[in-house]
Coordinates of C-alpha atoms in Angstrom, one line a residue:
Chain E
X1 CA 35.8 208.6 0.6
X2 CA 33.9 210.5 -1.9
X3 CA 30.0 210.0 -1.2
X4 CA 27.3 209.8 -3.7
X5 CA 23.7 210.3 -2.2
X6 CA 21.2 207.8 -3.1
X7 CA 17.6 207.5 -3.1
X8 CA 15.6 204.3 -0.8
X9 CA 14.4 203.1 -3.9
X10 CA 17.8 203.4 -5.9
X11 CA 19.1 201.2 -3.0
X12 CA 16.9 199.1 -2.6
X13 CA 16.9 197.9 -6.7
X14 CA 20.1 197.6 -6.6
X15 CA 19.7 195.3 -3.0
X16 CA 17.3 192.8 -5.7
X17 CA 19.7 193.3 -8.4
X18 CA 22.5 191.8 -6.9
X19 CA 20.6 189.1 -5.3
X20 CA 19.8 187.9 -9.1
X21 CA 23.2 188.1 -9.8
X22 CA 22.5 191.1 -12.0
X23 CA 24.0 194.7 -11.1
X24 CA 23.2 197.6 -12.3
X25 CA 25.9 198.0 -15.0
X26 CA 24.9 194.2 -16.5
X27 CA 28.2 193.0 -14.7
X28 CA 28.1 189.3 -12.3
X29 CA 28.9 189.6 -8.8
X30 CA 32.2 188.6 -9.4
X31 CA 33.1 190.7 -12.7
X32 CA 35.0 192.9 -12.9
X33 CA 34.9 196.6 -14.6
X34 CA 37.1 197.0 -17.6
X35 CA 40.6 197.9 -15.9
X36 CA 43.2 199.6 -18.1
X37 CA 46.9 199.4 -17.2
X38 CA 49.3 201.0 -18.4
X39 CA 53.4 201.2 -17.2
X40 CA 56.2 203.9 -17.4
X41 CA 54.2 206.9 -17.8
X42 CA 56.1 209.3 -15.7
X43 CA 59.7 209.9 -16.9
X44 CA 61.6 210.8 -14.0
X45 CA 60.6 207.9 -11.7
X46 CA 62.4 204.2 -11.5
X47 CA 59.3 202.6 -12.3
X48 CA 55.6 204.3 -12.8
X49 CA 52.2 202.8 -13.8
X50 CA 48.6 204.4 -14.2
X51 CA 45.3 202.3 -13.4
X52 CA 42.0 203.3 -15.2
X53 CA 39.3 200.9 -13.2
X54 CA 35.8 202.2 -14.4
X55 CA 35.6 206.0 -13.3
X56 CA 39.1 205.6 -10.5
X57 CA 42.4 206.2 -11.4
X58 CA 45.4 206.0 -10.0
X59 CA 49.3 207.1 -10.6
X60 CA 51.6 205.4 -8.8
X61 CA 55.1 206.2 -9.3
X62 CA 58.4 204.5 -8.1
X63 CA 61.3 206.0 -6.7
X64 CA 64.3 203.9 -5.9
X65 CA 66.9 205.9 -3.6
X66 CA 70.1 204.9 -1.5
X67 CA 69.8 204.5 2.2
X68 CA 70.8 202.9 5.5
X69 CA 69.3 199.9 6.2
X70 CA 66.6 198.9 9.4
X71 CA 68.6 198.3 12.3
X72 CA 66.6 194.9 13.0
X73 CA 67.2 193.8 8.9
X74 CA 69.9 194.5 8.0
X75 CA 70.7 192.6 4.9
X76 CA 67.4 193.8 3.1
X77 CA 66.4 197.0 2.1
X78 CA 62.9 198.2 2.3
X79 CA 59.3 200.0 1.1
X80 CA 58.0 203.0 1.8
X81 CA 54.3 204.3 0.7
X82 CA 52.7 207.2 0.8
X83 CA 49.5 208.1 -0.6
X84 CA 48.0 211.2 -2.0
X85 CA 44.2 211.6 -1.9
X86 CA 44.2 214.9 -4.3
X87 CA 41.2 217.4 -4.6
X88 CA 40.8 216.8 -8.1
X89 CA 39.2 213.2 -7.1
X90 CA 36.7 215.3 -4.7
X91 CA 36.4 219.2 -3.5
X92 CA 36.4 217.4 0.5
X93 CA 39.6 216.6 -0.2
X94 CA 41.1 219.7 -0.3
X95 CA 43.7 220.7 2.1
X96 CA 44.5 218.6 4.7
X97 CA 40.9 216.4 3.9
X98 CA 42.5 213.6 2.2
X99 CA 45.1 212.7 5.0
X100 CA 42.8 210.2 7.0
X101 CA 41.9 208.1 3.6
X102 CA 45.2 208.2 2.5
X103 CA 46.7 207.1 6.0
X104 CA 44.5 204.7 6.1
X105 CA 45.5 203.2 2.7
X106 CA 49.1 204.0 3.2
X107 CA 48.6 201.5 6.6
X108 CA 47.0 198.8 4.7
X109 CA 49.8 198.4 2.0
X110 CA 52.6 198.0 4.5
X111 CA 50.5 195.2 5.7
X112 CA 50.1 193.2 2.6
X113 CA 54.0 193.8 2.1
X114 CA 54.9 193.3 5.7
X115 CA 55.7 189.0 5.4
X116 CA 59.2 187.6 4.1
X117 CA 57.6 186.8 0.5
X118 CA 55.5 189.6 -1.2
X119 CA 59.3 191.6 -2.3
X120 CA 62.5 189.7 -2.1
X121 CA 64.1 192.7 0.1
X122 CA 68.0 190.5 0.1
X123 CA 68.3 192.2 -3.5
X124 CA 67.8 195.7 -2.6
X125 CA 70.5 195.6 0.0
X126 CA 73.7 196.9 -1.6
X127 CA 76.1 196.4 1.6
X128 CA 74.8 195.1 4.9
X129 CA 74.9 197.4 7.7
X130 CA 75.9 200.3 5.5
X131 CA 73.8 200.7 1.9
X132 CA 71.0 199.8 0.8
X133 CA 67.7 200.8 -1.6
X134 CA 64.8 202.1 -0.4
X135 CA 62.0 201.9 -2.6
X136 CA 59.4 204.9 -1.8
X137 CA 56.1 203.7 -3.6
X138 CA 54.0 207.3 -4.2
X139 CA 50.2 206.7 -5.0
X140 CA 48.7 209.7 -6.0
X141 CA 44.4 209.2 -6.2
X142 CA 43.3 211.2 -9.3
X143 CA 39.8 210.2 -9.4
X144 CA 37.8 207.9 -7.2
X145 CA 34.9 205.9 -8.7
X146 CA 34.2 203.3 -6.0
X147 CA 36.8 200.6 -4.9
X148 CA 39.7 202.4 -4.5
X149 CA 41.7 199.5 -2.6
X150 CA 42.0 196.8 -5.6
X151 CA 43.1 199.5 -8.5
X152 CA 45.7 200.4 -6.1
X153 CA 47.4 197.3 -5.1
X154 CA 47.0 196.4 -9.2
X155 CA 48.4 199.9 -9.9
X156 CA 51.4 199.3 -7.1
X157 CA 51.9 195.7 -8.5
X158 CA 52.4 197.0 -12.0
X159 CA 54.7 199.9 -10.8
X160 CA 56.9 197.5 -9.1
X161 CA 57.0 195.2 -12.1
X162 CA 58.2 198.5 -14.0
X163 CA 60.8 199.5 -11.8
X164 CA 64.4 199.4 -12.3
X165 CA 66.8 199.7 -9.8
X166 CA 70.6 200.7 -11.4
X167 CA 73.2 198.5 -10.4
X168 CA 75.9 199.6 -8.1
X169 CA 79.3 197.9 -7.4
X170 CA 80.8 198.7 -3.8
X171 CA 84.4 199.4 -4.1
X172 CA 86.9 199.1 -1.4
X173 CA 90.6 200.5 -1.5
X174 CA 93.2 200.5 1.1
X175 CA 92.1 202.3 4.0
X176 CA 88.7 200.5 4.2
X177 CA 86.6 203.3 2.9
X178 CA 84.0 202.4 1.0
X179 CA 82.5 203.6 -2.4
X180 CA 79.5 203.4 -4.8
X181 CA 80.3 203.0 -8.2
X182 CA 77.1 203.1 -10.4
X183 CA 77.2 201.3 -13.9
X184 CA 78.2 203.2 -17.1
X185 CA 75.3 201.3 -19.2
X186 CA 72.3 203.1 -18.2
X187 CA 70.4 200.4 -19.1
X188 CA 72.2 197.8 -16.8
X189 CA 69.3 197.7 -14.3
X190 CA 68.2 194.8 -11.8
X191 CA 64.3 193.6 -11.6
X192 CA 62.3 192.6 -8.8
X193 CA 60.7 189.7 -9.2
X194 CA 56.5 190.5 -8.6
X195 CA 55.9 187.3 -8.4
X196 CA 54.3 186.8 -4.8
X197 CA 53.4 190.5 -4.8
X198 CA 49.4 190.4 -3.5
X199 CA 46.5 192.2 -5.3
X200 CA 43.7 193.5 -2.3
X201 CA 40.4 192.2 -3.6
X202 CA 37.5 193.9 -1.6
X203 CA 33.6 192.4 -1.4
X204 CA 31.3 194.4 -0.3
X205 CA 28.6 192.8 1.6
X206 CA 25.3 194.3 -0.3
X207 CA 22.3 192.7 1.2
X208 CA 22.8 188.5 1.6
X209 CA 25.6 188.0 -1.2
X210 CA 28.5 189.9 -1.8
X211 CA 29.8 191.9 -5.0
X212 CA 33.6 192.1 -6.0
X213 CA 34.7 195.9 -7.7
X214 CA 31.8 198.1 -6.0
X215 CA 31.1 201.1 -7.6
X216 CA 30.2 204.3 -5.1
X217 CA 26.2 204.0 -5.6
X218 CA 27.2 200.1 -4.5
X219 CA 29.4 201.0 -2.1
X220 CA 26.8 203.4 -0.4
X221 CA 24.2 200.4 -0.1
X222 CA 26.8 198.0 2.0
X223 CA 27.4 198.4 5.2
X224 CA 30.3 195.8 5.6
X225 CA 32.8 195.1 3.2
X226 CA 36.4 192.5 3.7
X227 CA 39.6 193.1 2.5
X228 CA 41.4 190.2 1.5
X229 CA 45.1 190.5 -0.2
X230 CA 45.8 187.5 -2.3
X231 CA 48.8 186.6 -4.3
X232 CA 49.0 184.9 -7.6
X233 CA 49.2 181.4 -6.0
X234 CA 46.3 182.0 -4.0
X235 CA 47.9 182.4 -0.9
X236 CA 46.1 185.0 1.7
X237 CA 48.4 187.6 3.2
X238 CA 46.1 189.9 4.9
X239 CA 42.3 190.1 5.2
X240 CA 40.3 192.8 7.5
X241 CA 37.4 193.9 7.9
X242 CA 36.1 197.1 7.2
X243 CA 32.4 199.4 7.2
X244 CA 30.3 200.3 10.1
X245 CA 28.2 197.1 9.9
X246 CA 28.7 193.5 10.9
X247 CA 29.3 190.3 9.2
X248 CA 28.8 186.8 10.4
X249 CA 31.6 184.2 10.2
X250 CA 29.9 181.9 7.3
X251 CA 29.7 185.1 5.6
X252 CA 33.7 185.6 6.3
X253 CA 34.3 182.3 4.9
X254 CA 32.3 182.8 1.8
X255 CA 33.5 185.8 1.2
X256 CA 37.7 184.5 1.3
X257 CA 36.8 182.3 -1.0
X258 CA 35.8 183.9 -3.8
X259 CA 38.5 186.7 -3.0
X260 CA 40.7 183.7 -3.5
X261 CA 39.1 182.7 -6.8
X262 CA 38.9 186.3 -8.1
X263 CA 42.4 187.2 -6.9
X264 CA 43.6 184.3 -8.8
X265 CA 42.2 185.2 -12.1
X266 CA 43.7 189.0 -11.4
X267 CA 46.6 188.1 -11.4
X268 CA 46.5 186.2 -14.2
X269 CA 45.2 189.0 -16.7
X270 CA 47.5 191.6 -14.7
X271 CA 50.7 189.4 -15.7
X272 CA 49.7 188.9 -19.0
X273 CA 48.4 192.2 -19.6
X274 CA 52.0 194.0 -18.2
X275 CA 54.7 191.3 -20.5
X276 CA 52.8 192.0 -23.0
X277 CA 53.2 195.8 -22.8
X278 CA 56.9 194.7 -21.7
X279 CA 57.5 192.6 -25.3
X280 CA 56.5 196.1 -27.5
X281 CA 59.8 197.3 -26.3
X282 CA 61.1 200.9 -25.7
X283 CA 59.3 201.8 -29.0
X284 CA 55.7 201.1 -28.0
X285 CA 53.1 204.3 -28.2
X286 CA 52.8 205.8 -24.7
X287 CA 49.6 207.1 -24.1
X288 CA 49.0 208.3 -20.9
X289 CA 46.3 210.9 -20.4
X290 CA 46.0 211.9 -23.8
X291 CA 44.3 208.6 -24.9
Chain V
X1 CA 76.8 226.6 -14.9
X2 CA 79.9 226.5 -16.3
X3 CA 80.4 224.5 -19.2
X4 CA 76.8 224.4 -20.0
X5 CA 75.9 227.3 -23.2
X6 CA 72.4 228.1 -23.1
X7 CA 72.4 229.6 -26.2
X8 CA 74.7 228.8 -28.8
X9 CA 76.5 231.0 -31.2
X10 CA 74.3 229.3 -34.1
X11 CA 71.2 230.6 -31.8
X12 CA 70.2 227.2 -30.7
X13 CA 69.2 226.5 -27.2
X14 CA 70.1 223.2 -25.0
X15 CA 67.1 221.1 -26.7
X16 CA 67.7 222.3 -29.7
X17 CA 65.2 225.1 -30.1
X18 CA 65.2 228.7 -31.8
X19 CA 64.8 231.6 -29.2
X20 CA 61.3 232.3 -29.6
X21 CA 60.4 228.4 -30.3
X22 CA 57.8 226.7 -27.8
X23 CA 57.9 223.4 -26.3
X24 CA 55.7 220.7 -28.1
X25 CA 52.7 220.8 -26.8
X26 CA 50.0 218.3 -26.2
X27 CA 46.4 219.1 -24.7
X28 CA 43.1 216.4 -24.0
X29 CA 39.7 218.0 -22.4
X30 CA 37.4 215.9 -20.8
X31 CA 40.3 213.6 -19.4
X32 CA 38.1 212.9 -15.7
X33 CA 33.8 211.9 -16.2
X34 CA 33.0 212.8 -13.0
X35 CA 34.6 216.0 -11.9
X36 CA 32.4 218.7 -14.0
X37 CA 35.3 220.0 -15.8
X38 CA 39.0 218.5 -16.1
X39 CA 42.0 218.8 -18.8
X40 CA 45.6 217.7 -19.2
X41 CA 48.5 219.5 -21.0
X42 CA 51.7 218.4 -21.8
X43 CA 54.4 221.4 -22.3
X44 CA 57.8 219.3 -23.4
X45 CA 58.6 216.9 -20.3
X46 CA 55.8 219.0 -18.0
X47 CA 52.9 217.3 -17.6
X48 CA 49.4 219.4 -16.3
X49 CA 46.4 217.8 -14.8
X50 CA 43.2 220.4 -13.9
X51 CA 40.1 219.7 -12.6
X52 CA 37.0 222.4 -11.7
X53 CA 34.9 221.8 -9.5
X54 CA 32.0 224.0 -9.9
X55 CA 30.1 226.8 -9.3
X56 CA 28.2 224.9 -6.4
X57 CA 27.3 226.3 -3.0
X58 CA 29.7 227.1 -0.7
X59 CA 31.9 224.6 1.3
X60 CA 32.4 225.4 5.0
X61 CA 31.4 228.5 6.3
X62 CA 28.6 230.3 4.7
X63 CA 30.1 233.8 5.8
X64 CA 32.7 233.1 3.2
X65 CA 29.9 233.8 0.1
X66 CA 30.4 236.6 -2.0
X67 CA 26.5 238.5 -2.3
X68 CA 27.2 239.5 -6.0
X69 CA 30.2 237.4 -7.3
X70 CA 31.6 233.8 -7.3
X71 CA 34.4 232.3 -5.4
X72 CA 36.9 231.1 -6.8
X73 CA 39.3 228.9 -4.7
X74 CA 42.5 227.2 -6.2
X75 CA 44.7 224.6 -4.9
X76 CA 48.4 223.9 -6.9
X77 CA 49.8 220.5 -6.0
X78 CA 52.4 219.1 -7.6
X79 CA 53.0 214.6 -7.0
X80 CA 55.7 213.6 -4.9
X81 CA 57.3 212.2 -7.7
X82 CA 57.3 215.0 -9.9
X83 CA 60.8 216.9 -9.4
X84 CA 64.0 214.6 -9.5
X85 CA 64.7 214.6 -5.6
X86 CA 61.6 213.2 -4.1
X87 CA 58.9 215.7 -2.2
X88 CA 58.1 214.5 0.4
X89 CA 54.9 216.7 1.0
X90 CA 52.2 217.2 -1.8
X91 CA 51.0 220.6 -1.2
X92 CA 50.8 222.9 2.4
X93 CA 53.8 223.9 1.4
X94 CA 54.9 227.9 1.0
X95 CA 55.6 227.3 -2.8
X96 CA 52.3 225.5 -3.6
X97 CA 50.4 228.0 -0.9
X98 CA 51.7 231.1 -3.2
X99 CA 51.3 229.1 -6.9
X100 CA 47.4 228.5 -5.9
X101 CA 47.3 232.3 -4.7
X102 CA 49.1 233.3 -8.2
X103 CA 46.2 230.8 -10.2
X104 CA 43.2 232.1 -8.5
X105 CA 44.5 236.1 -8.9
X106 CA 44.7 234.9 -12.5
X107 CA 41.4 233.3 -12.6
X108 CA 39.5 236.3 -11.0
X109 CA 40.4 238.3 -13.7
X110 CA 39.4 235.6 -16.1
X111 CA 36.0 234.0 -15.3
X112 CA 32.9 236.6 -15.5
X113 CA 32.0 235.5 -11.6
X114 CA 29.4 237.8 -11.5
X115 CA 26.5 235.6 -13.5
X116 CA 26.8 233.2 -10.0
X117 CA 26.8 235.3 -7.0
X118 CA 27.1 233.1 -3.8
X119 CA 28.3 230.6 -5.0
X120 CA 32.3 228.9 -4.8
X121 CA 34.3 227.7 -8.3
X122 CA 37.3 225.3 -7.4
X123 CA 40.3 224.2 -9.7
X124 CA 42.7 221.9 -8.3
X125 CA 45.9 221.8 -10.2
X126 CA 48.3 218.7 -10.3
X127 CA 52.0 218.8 -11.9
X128 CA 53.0 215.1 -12.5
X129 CA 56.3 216.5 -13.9
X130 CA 58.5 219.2 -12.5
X131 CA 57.3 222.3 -14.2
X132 CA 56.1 225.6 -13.9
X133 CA 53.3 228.1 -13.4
X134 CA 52.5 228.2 -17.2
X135 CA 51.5 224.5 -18.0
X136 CA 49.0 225.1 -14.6
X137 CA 47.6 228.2 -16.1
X138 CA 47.2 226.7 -19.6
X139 CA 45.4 223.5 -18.1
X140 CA 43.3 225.3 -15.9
X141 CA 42.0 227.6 -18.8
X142 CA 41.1 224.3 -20.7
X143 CA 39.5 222.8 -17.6
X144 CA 37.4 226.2 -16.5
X145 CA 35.7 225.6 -20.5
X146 CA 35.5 221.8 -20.2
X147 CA 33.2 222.7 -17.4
X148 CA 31.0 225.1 -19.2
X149 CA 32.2 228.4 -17.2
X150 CA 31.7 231.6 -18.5
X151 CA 35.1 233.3 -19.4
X152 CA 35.7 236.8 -20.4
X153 CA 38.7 235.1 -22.8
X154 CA 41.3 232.3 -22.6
X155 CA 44.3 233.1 -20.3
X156 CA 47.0 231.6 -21.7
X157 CA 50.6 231.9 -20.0
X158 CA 54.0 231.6 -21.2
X159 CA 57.4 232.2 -19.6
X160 CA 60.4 233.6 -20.8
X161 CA 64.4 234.5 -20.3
X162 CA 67.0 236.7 -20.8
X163 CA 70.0 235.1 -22.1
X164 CA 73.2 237.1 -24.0
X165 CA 71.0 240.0 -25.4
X166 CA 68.2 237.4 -26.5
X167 CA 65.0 237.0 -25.2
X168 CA 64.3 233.2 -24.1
X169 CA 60.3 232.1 -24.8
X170 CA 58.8 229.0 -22.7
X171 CA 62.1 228.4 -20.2
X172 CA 62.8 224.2 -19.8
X173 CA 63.6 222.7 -16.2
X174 CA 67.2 223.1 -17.2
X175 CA 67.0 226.9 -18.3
X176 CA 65.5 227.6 -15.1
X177 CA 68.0 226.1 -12.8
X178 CA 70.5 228.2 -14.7
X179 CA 69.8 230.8 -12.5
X180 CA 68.7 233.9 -14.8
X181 CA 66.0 236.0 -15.4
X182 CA 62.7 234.4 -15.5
X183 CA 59.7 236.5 -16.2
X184 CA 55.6 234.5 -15.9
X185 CA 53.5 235.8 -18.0
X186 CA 49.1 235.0 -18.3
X187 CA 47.7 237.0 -21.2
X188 CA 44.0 237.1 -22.1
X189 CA 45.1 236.8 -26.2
X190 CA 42.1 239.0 -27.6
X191 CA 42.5 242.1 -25.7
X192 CA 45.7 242.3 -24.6
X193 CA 45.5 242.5 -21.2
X194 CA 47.8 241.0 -18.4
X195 CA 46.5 238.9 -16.0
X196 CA 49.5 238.2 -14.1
X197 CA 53.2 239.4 -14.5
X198 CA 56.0 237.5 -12.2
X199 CA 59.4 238.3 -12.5
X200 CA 62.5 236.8 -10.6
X201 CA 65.8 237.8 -10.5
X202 CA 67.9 241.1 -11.8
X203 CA 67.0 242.4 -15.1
X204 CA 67.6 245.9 -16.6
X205 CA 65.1 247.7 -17.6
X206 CA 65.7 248.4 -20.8
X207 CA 65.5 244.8 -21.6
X208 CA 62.4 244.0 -19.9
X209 CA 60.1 245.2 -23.1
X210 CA 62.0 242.7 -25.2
X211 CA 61.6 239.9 -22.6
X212 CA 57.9 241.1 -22.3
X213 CA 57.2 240.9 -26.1
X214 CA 58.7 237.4 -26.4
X215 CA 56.5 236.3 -23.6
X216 CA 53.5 238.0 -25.0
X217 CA 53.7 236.3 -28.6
X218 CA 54.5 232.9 -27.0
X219 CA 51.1 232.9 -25.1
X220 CA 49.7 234.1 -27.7
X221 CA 51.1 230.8 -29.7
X222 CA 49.9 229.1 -27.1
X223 CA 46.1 230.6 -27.9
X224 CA 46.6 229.4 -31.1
X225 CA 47.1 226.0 -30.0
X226 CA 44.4 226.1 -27.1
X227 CA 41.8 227.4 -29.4
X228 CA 42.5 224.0 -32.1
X229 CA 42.2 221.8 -28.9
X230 CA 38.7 223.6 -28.3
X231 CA 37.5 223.3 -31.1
X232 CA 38.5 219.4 -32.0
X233 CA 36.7 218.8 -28.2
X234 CA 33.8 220.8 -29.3
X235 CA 33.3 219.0 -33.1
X236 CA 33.8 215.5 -31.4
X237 CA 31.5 216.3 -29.3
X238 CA 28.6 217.1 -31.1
X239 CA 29.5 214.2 -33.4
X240 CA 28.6 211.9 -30.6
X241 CA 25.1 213.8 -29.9
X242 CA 24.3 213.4 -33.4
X243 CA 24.3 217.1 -34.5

């Protein structure tokens, strides 16, 4: 992760800061930065969406393609991530120096996807046994300004919601072959439904409370932090642990609670925030990076 | 490819340009706080992202230090959802290895590395669209003055075709799959001089000053529009500090 060097004393004001409920940026423990989202940015994807959260941002982009389906599913069709850690968010990353962050958040997002609800996977499969679509989910890291985990699940969240799939028709004639007929309307497209898709809210552990949305100088003063992926409905699909330091269970506790709480109001502003964009139509103003 | 004119008999090309027309293009400095210098273009559908990183000690091993110049060390990657079939890796691959060889050649020529001896300047280029060297070069330029680095002039690059007797300027994705001559072109628009010259495929010679000329007065266009995107950077710029 890209580290920031602070002073004793910087870490130590910001220790008493949060312990008044008063960070450093004026924000509440549980505020977060101003986050802005924005869909279909990149042209030649099924489904794209860019994430501004203070100084990270993210591009996901979604590519739907045809494949054969898991052996052990095979009725559904599935996800695939990968994510890029570029140079341009830090020089360490150059080269092969991004792979461990990015395997490491590539691992994490097939857990919060990996139970039956998060992505109805029955509507991706286009023939069982034989077809079916595979979603790969590309997150590319452009800049990384301190809690990398949450703009990414809102980023992948809003990329799925953006995503459409083209609907295919199998046709079968005489001799039993099989083929795929895609639609003439281009715009005849299916939707997956986002609703039970999670959104990661991490808390860092900065002296005896803990912070939601860390920026990197908070991030260098906490030596624990838990990741806990909630859905709309509140519902906990994952949670670990992560940071070099410990935490004690009432601390655990505390701290899935307001992840549940914060999660909750996410998702809320993340929904409205995306139909909204949704209702402007194909006319709206993209703006991309030139805003 | 059969069936597909890219040039019609009117003199208009598959998008609808003139021969010597340029792609619209679309330019922000400034676009990342923290890196010390980053920019974005937009060249038609190709989308540039280029961040500096620099000058600051060097990374690694000290043996690598230049005693009286700066340097310079470029990485090209281009997203995995960039081109229509999906990449699977980022960069590490031959293409991107030889694209971040091309953009630091270019640069060298560029930035005046002298005035920081022993020290390393790195731009990391990212397409987010399937594109060419051009947009990289243009958004690197930007970037490099973003982050305050001395340059002996702007490079700006352009490429360009040979189509039926006429000279193609800026080549779209679909122009280059065609198959033709492509010539790559960075210009430093003050002087004159050539910072790098690329050319693929079979071309005769007595063509190639036509092909060079049309590239030449598209990167100069370019300059045109490079220098306007300065300049609006600079004058909002000192509006905010109050000059």
């Amino acid at each position: 992760m890209a580290s920031v060097t602070l002073s004793e004393a910087e870490k130590v004001y910001i220790v008493h800061g949060v312990q008044e409920d008063l960070r450093v940026d004026g924000r509440g423990r549980e505020d977060y930065r101003c986050v802005e989202v924005e869909t279909d940015v990149v042209s030649n994807t099924s489904g794209s969406a860019r994430v501004k959260l203070g100084h990270t941002d993210i591009l996901v982009g979604v590519k739907a393609e045809m494949g054969t389906p898991k052996l052990e599913k095979p009725n559904e069709g599935y996800l695939e991530f990968f994510v890029d850690c570029s140079a341009s968010a830090t020089p360490e990353f150059e080269g092969r120096g991004g792979d461990d962050l990015g395997t490491e958040i590539a691992n994490t997002l097939y857990r919060i996807f990996n139970n039956k609800s998060s992505v109805d996977l029955k509507t991706l499969c286009i023939s069982p046994r034989e077809h079916c679509w595979v979603l790969y989910v590309d997150v590319l890291l452009l800049e990384c300004g301190g809690n990398l985990f949450d703009a990414i699940s809102i980023a992948v969240k809003a990329a799925l919601f953006n995503t459409r799939i083209p609907r295919v028709r199998v046709l079968e004639d005489e001799e039993g072959s099989k083929d795929i007929e895609l639609s003439d309307d281009p715009y005849d497209c299916i939707r997956l439904s986002v609703e039970n898709v999670p959104c990661i809210v991490t808390l860092c552990k900065i002296g005896y409370r803990h912070v939601v949305d860390a920026t990197l100088q908070e991030e260098a003063c906490s030596l624990a932090s838990l990741l806990v992926s909630v859905t709309s409905k509140g519902v906990v699909t994952c949670m670990r642990k992560v940071g070099k330091g410990s935490l004690d269970p009432e601390s655990i506790f505390e701290m899935m609670e307001t992840g549940k709480r914060v999660g909750k109001v996410l998702h809320a502003s993340l929904q409205s925030v995306v139909h909204k964009e949704e209702s402007l139509g194909p006319k709206r103003q993209k703006v991309g990076f030139l805003g | 490819m059969a069936g597909l004119e890219l040039l019609s008999d009117q003199g208009y090309r598959v998008d609808g340009r003139r021969a010597g027309e340029l792609r619209k293009i679309q330019a922000r400095m400034g676009v990342f706080a923290q890196a010390d210098g980053s920019a974005y273009i937009e060249q038609g559908n190709t989308k540039a992202l280029a961040v500096v990183y620099g000058p600051h000690e060097i990374r690694g091993s000290r043996a690598r230090a230049l005693p009286d110049r700066a340097l310079v060390n470029c990485q090209y990657s281009s997203a995995t959802f960039s081109t229509g079939e999906r990449k699977r890796r980022p960069h590490g691959d031959r293409k991107s290895c030889e694209m971040g060889l091309q953009l630091r050649q270019t640069f060298e020529a560029a930035i005046l590395t002298q005035l920081h001896p022993r020290s390393q300047i790195d731009i990391y280029v990212l397409q987010a669209d399937g594109g060419t060297y051009a947009a990289c070069v243009n958004a690197a330029t930007l970037a490099v003055l973003d982050a305050g680095i001395p340059m002996r002039d702007f490079v700006c690059a352009c490429s360009a075709g040979f189509v039926d007797g006429t000279a193609l300027a800026d080549l779209s994705h679909v122009e280059e799959a065609a198959g033709g001559p492509q010539l790559a072109l960075a210009l430093l628009p003050a002087s004159g001089q050539i910072a790098l010259l690329e050319m693929d495929a079979r071309l005769h010679e007595d063509h190639l000053e036509r092909v060079l000329e049309a590239a030449a007065q598209a990167a100069r266009d370019v300059h045109t529009l490079l220098d306007r995107v300065v300049r609006q950077h600079v004058r909002e710029a000192s509006i905010l500090l109050g000059d």
